[in-house]
Short mmCIF file of C-alpha atoms and ligand atoms in Angstrom, two decimals:
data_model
loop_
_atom_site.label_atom_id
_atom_site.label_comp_id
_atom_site.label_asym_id
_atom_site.label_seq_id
_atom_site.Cartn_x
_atom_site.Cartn_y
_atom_site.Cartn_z
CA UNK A 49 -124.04 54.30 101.88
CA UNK A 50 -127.25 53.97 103.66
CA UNK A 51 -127.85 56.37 106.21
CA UNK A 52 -129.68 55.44 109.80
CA UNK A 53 -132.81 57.10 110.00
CA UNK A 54 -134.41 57.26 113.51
CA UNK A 55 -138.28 57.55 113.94
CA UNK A 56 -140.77 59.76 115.80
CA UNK A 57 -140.30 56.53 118.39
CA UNK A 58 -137.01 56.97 118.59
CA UNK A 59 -135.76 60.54 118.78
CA UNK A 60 -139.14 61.81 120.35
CA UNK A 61 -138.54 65.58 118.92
CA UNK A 62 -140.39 68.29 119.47
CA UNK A 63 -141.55 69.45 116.24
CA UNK A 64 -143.00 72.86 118.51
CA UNK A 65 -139.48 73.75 118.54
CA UNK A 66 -139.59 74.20 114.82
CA UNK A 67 -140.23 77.48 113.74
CA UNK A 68 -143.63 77.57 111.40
CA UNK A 69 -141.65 79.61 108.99
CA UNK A 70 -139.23 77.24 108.38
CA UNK A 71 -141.50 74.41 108.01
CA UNK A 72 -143.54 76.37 105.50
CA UNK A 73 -140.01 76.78 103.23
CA UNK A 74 -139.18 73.14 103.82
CA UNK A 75 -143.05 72.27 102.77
CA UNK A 76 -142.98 74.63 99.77
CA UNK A 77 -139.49 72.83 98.51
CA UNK A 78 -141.14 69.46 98.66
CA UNK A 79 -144.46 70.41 96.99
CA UNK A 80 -142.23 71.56 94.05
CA UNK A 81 -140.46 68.24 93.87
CA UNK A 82 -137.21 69.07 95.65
CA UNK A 83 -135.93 67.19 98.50
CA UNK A 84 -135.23 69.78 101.64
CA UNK A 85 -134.01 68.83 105.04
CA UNK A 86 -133.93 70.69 108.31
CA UNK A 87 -129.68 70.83 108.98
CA UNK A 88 -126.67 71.44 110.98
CA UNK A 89 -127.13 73.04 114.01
CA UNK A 90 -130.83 73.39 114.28
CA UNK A 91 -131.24 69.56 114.40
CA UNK A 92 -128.49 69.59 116.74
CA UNK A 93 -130.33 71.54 119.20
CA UNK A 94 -134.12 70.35 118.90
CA UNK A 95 -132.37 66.76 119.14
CA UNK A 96 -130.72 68.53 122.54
CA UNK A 97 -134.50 70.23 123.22
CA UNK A 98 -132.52 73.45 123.10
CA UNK A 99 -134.83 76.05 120.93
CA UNK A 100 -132.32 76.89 117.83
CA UNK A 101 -130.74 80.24 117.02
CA UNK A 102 -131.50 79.69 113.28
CA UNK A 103 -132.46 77.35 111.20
CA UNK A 104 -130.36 76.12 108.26
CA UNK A 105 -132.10 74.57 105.34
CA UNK A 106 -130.37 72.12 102.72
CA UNK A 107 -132.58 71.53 99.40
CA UNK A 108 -131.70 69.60 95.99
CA UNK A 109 -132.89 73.05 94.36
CA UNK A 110 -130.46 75.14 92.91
CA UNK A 111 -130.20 78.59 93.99
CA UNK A 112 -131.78 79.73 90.40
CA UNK A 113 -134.86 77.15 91.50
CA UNK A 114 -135.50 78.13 95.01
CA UNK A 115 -135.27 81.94 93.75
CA UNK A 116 -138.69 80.77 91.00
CA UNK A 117 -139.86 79.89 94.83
CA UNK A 118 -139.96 82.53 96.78
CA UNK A 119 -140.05 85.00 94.45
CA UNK A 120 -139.36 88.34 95.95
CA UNK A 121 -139.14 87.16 99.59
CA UNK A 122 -135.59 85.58 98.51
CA UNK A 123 -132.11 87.07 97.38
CA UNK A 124 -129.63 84.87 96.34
CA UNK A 125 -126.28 85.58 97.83
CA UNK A 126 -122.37 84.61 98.33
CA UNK A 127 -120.23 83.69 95.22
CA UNK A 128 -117.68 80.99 96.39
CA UNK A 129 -120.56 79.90 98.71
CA UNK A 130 -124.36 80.33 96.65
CA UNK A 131 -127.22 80.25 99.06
CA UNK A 132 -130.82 81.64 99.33
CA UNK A 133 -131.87 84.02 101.49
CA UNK A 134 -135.71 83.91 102.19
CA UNK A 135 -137.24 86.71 104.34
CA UNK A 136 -140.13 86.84 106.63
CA UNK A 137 -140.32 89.70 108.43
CA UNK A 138 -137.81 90.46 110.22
CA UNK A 139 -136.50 86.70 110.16
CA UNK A 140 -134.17 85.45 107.42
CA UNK A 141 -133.85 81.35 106.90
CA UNK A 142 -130.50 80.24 104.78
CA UNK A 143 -131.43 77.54 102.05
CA UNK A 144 -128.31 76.15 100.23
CA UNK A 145 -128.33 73.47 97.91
CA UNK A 146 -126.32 70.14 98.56
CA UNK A 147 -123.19 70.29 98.16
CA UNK A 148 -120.29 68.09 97.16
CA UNK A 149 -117.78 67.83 100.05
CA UNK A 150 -114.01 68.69 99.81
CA UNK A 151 -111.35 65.62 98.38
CA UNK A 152 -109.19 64.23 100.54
CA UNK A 153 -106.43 66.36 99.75
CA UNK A 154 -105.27 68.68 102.67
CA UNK A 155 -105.46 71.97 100.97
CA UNK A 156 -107.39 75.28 101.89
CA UNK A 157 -110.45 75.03 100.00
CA UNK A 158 -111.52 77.84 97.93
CA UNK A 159 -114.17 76.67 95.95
CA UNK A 160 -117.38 75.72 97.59
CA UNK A 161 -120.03 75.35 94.99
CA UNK A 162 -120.11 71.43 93.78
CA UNK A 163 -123.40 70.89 94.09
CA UNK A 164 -123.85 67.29 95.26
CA UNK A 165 -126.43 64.85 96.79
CA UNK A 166 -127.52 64.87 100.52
CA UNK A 167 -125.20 62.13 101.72
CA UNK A 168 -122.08 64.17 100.53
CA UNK A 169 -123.80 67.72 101.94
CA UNK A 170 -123.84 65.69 105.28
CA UNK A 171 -119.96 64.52 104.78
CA UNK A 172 -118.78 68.06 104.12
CA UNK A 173 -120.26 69.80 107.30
CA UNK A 174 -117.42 69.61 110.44
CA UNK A 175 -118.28 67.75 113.03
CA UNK A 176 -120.74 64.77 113.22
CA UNK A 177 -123.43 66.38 115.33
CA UNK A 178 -123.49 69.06 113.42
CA UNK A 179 -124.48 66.87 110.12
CA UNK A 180 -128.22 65.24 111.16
CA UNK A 181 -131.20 66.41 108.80
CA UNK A 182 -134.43 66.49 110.16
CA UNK A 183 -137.37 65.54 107.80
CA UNK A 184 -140.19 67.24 109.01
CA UNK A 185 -142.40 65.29 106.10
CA UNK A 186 -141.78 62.06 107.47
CA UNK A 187 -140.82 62.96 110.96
CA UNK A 188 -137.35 61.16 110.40
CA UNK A 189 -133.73 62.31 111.91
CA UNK A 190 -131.43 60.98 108.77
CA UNK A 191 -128.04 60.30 109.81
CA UNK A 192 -124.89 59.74 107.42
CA UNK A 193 -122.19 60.67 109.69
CA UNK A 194 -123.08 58.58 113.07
CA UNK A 195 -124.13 62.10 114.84
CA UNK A 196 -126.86 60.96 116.73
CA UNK A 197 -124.49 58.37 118.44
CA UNK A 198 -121.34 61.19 119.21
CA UNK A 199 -124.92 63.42 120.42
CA UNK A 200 -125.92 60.77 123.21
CA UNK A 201 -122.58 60.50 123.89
CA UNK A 202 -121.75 63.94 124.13
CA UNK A 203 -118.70 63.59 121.55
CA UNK A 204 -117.32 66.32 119.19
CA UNK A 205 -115.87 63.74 116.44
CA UNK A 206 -114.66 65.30 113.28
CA UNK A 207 -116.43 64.15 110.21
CA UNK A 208 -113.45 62.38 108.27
CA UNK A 209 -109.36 63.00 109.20
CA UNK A 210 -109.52 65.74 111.94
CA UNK A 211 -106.01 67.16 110.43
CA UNK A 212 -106.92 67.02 106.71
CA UNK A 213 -110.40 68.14 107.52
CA UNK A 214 -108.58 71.43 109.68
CA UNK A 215 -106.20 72.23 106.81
CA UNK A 216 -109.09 72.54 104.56
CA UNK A 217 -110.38 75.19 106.86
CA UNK A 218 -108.97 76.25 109.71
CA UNK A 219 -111.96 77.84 111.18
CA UNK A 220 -113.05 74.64 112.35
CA UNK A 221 -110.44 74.55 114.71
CA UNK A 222 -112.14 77.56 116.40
CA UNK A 223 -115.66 75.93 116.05
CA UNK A 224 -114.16 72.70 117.58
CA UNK A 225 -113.54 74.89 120.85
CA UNK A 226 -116.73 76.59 120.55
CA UNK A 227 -118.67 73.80 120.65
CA UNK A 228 -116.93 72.10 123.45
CA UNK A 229 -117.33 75.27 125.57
CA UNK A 230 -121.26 75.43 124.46
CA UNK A 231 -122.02 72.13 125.27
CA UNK A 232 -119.27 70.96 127.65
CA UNK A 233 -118.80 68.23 125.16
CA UNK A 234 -115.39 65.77 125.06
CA UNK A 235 -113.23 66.59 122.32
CA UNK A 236 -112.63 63.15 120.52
CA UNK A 237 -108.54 62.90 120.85
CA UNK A 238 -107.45 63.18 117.27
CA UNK A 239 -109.12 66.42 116.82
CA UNK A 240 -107.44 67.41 120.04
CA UNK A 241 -104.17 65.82 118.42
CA UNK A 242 -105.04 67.67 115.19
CA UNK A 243 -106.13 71.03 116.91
CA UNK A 244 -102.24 71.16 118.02
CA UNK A 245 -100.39 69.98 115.42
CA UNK A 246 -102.77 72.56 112.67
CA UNK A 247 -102.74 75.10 115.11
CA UNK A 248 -100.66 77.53 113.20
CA UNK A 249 -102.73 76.83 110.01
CA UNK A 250 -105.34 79.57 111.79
CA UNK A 251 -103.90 82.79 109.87
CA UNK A 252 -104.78 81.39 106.67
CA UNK A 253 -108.34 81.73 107.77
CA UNK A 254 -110.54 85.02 106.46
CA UNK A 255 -110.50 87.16 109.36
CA UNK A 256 -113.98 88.36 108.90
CA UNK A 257 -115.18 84.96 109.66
CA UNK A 258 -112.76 84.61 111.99
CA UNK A 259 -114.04 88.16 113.51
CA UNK A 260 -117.34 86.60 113.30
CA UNK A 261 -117.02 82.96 115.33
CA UNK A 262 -115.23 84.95 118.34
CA UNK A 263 -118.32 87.62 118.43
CA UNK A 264 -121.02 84.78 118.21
CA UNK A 265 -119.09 83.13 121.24
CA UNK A 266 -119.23 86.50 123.17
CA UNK A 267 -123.07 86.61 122.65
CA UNK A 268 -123.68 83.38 123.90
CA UNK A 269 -122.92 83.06 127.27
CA UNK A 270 -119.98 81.03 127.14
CA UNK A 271 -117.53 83.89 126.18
CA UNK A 272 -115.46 83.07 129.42
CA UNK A 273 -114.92 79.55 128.97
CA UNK A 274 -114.02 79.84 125.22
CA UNK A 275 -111.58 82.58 125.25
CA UNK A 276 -109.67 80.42 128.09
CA UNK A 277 -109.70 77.68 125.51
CA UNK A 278 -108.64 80.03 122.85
CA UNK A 279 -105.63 80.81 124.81
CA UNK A 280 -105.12 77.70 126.20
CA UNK A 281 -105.01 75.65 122.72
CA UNK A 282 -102.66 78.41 121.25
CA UNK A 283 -105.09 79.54 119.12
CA UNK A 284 -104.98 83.59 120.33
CA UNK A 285 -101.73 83.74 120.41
CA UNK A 286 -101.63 83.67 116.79
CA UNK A 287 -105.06 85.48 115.84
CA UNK A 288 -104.85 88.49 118.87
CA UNK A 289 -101.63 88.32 120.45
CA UNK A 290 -101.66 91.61 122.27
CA UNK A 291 -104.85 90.14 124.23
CA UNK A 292 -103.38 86.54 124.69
CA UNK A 293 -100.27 88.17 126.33
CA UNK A 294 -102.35 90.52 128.42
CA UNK A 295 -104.95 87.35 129.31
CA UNK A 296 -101.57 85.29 130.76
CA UNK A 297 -100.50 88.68 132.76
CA UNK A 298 -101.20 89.32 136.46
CA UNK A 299 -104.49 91.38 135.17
CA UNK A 300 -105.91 88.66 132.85
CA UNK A 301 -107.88 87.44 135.18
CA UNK A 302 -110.24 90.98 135.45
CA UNK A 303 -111.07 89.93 131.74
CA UNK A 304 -111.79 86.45 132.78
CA UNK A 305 -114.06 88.39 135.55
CA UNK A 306 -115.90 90.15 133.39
CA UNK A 307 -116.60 87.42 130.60
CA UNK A 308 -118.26 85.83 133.29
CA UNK A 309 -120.15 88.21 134.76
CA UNK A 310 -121.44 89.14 131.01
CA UNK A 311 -122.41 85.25 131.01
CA UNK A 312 -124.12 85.71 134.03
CA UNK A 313 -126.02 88.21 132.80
CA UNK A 314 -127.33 86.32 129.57
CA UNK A 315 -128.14 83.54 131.03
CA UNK A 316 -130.11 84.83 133.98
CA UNK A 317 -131.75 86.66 131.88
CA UNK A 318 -133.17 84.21 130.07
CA UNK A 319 -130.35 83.66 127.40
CA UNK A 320 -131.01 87.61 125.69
CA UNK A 321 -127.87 88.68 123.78
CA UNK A 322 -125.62 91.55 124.89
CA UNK A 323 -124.63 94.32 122.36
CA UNK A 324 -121.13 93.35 121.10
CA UNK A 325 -119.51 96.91 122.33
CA UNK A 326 -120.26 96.10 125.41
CA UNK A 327 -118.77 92.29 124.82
CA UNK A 328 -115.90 94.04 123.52
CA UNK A 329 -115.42 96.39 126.06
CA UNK A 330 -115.46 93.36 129.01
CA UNK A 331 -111.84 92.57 127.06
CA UNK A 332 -110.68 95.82 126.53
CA UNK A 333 -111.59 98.39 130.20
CA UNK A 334 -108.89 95.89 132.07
CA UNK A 335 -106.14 96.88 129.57
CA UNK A 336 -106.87 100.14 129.24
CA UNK A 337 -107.19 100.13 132.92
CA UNK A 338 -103.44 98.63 132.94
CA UNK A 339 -102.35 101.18 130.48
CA UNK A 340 -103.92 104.31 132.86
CA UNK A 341 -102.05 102.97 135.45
CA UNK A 342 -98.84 103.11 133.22
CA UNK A 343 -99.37 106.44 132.33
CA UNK A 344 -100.12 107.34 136.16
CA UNK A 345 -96.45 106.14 136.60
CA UNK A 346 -94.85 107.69 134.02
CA UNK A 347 -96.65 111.32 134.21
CA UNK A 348 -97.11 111.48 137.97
CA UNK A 349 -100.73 112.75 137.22
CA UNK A 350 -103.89 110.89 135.78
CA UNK A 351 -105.09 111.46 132.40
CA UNK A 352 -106.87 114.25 131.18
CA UNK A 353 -110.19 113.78 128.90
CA UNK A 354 -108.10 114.27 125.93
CA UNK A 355 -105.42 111.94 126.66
CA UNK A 356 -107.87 109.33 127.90
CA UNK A 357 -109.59 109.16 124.23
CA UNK A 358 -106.12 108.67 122.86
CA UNK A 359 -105.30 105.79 125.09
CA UNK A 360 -108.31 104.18 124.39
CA UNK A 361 -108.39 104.59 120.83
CA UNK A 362 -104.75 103.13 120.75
CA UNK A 363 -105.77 100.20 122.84
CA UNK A 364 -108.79 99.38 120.17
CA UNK A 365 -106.38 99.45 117.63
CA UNK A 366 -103.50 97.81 118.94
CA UNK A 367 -106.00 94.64 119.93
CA UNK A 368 -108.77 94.10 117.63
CA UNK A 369 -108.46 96.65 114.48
CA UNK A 370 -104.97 94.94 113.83
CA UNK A 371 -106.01 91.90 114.09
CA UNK A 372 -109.07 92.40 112.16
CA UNK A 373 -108.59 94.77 109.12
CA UNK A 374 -112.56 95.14 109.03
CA UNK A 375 -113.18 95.23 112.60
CA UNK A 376 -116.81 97.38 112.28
CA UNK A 377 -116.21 100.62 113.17
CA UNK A 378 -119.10 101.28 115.00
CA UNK A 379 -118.41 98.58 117.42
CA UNK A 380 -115.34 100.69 118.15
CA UNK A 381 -116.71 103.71 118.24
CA UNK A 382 -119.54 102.66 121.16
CA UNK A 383 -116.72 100.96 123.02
CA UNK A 384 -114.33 103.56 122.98
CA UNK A 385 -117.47 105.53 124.06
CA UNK A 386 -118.50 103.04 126.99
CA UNK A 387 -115.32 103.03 128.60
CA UNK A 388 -114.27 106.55 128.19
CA UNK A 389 -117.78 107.57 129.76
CA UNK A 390 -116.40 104.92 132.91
CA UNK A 391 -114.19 107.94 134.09
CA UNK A 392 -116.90 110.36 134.32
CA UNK A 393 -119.11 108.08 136.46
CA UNK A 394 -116.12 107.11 138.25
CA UNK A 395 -113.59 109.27 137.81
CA UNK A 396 -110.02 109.65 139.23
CA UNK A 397 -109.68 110.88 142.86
CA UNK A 398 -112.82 111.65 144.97
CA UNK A 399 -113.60 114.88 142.45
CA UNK A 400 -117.00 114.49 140.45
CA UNK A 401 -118.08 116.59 137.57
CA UNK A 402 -121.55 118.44 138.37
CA UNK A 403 -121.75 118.14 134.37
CA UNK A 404 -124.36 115.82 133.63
CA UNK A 405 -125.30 116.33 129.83
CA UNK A 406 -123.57 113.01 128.69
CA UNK A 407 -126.83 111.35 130.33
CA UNK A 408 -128.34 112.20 127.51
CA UNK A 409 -125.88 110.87 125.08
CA UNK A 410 -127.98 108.34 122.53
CA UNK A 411 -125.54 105.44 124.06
CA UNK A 412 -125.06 106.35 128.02
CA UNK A 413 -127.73 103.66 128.44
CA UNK A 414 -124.66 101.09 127.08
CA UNK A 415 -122.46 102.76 129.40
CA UNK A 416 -124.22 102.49 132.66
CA UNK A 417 -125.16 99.10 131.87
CA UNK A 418 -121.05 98.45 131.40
CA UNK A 419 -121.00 99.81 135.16
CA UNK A 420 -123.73 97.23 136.25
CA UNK A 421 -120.78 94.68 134.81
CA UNK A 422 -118.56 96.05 136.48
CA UNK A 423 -120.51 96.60 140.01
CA UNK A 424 -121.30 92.86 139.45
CA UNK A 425 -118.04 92.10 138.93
CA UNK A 426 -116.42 93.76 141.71
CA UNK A 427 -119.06 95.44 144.64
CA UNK A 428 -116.84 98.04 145.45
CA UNK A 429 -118.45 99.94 142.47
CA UNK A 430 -122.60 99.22 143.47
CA UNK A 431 -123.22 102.17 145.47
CA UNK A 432 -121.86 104.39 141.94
CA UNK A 433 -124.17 102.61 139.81
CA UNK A 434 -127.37 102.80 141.71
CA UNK A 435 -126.59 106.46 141.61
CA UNK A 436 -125.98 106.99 138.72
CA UNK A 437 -129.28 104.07 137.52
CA UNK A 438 -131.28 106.52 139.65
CA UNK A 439 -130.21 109.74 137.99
CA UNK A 440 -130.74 108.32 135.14
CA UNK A 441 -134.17 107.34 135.26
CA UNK A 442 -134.96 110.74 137.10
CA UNK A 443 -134.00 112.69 134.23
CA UNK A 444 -135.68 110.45 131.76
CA UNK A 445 -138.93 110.77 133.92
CA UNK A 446 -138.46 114.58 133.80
CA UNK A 447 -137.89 115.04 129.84
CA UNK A 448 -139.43 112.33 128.62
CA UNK A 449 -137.65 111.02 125.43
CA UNK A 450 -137.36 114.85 124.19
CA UNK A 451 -133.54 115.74 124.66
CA UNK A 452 -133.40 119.25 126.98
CA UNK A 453 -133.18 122.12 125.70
CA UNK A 454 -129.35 122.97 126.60
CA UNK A 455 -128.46 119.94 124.09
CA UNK A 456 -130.64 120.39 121.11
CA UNK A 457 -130.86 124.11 120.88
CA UNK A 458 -129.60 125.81 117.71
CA UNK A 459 -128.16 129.14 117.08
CA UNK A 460 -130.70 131.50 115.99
CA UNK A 461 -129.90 133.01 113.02
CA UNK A 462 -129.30 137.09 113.38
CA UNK A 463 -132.37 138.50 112.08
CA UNK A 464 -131.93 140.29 108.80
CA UNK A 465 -132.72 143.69 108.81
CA UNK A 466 -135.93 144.68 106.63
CA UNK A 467 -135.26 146.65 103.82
CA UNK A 468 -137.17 149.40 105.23
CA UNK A 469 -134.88 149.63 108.45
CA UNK A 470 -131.85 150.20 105.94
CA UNK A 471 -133.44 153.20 104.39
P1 ATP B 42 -124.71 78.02 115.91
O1 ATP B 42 -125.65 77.41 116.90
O2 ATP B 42 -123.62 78.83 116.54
O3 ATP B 42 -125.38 78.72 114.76
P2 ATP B 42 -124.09 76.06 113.92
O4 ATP B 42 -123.49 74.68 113.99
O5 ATP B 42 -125.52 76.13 113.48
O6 ATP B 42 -123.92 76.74 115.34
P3 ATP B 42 -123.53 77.76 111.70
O7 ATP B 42 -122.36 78.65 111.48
O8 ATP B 42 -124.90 78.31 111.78
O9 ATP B 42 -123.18 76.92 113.00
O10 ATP B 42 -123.46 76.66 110.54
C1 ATP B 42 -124.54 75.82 110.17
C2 ATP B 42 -124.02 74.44 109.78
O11 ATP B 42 -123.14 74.55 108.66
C3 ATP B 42 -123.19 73.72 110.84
O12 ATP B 42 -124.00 73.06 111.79
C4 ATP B 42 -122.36 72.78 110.03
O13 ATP B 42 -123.10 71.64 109.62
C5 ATP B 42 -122.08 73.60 108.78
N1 ATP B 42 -120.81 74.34 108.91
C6 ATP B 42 -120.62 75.58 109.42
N2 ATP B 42 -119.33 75.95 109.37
C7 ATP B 42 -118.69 74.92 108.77
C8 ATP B 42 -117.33 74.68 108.41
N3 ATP B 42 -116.39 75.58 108.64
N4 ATP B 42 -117.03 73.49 107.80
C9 ATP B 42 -117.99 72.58 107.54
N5 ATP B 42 -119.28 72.73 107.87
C10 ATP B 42 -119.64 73.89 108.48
MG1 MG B 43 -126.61 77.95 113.11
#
């Protein structure tokens, strides 16, 4: 089939928006005789004038061809999915070959590398917005899949059958939701129609990518509005259900709180990304708040230190490392840390610990920035952080970056006594 292709004229695109890097890769491919497109979500955006995250490049090289490229600034990666990495700097651009698309047979795919031509790279991707290619050489948006239409009219259309395309891989049931949370964009009704009758289809997804979708969503400012939808559409219920029955309980809603106050905070500052323990920790403080409370109840007295790190640490792994075998430890770690550290800058009763070493803990900074959410979130807790901000920065002032003394001192050794002593 013919695809549209829409002119400089037409789509009006900023190529500024474009990072030079990625041009230079998609300028290198053609001058070696390869075809290579701009895809997927970068097009998306610049189409959107939203400046990309990444940008995703699709080539007719094969991974063994793009490698004679770029040399040692490329590593070729992924075995059921074979793509180039290519490194500048700190910046890392994904070039995949084209690839032939699933069949029309509803089964989980578990094959991915058919290499194909560009039409059938654009049919395989999920949704149609997300399969334009820019050609920067010609300055052309080419569109198989009708994208640019669903785009100006804010659609989410799935590219083929919604319900065949959501058995294949269930992930995209997840990216549906992210992408109408994103971009507040109407879900065409037979992927809502598919989304509910596929919805149990989910656990047959890898959680690591699963793992990964729901972290990306925390970091970009729409965390609140896509867990609702998670929960709403069924979908945690099945992936987290300890969190989707705490989100429907009387305290869900201090989650909710806190999602959006962490989306507050991204996008007022313009759009930076929050660490993920302290993404993770806006879900998990108002259950482990719940839990204290419990405890409270049952003990008639509030938790020691000791108990407190066992409450939390049962709380991380009763929500996210069960669901997620490989949920990164040091994500845990720093949240368990964050919250824990929330009791000694507001602790129980009115009594406060004159100790003040753990300000010089290499991640208090996370934790007093978790009490900024949390003052943010709920006032009552302002006057704490400003004093503790100011304490803080008073002590940083005073030792510099050097840790004092009473934390980094070492035992001296006993001096041995000189042979001559002994005699
Ligand atoms: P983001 O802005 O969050 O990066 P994105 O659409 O670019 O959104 P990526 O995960 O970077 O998402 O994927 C790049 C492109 O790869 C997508 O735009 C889409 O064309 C394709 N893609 C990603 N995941 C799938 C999937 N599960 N099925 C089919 N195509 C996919
Ligand atoms: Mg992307």
């Amino acid at each position: 089939m013919e695809p549209k292709i829409y002119f400089p004229e037409d789509h009006g695109l900023d190529q500024d928006l474009i990072d030079p890097d990625a041009l230079f890769i998609l300028k290198k491919l053609r001058d070696a005789g390869f075809t290579a497109y701009l895809v997927g979500g970068s097009v998306r955006d610049i189409l959107a004038r939203v400046k990309p995250k990444d940008f995703d490049i699709s080539t007719s090289a094969l991974p063994e061809e793009i490698k004679k490229i770029f040399r040692k600034n490329c590593i070729l990666i992924g075995r059921r999915f074979r793509l180039a990495h290519i490194r500048f700097g700190r910046k890392i651009f994904e070039v995949s070959t084209f690839r032939a698309g699933e069949t029309d047979e509803a089964d989980l795919i578990v094959r991915d590398n058919v290499w194909g031509t560009a039409e059938e790279d654009a049919r395989r991707r999920d949704f149609s917005i997300n399969g334009l290619f820019y050609d920067p050489y010609h300055k052309t948006v080419i569109d198989y899949v009708d994208g640019w239409h669903d785009l100006k009219e804010g659609v989410l259309r799935s590219i083929g059958n919604p319900e065949v395309r959501f058995k294949q891989d269930p992930v995209r049931m997840i990216r549906l939701l992210k992408f109408h949370a994103r971009f507040d964009l109407k879900m065409e009704p037979g992927c809502v129609k598919a989304l509910k009758s596929c919805r149990e289809e989910i656990v047959k997804s890898a959680p690591a990518r699963i793992l990964e979708e729901l972290l990306r969503m925390l970091e970009s400012g729409h965390g609140h509005d896509f867990f609702k939808l998670l929960s709403e559409y069924q979908l945690l219920d099945l992936l987290i259900p300890e969190l989707d029955q705490f989100l429907r309980s009387e305290n869900g809603s201090q989650v909710y709180e806190f999602l959006k106050t962490a989306d507050l905070i991204h996008h007022k500052n313009e759009n930076v990304t929050l660490e993920r323990s302290l993404l993770i920790s806006c879900i998990l403080f108002p259950i482990v708040e719940r839990q204290i409370a419990d405890f409270c109840e049952t003990h008639d007295k509030t938790p020691n230190f000791g108990e407190l790190s066992v409450l939390v640490w049962s709380v991380i792994r009763e929500t996210m490392t069960s669901a997620f075998t490989h949920f990164p430890r040091k994500i845990s770690a720093i949240s368990a840390y964050i919250i824990i550290t929330q009791y000694r800058l507001t602790p129980f009763g009115k009594r406060r610990s004159h100790r003040s070493k753990f300000l010089h803990d290499k991640d208090f900074p996370l934790a007093l920035r978790f009490l900024r959410i949390r003052a943010l979130a709920d006032n009552q807790y302002s006057d704490k952080f400003f004093e503790w901000e100011n304490m803080y920065y008073q002590i940083k002032k005073h030792h510099g970056d050097k840790k004092p003394k009473y934390v980094s001192q070492k035992r001296r050794k006993p001096k041995r006594k000189s042979a001559q002593s002994n005699s």
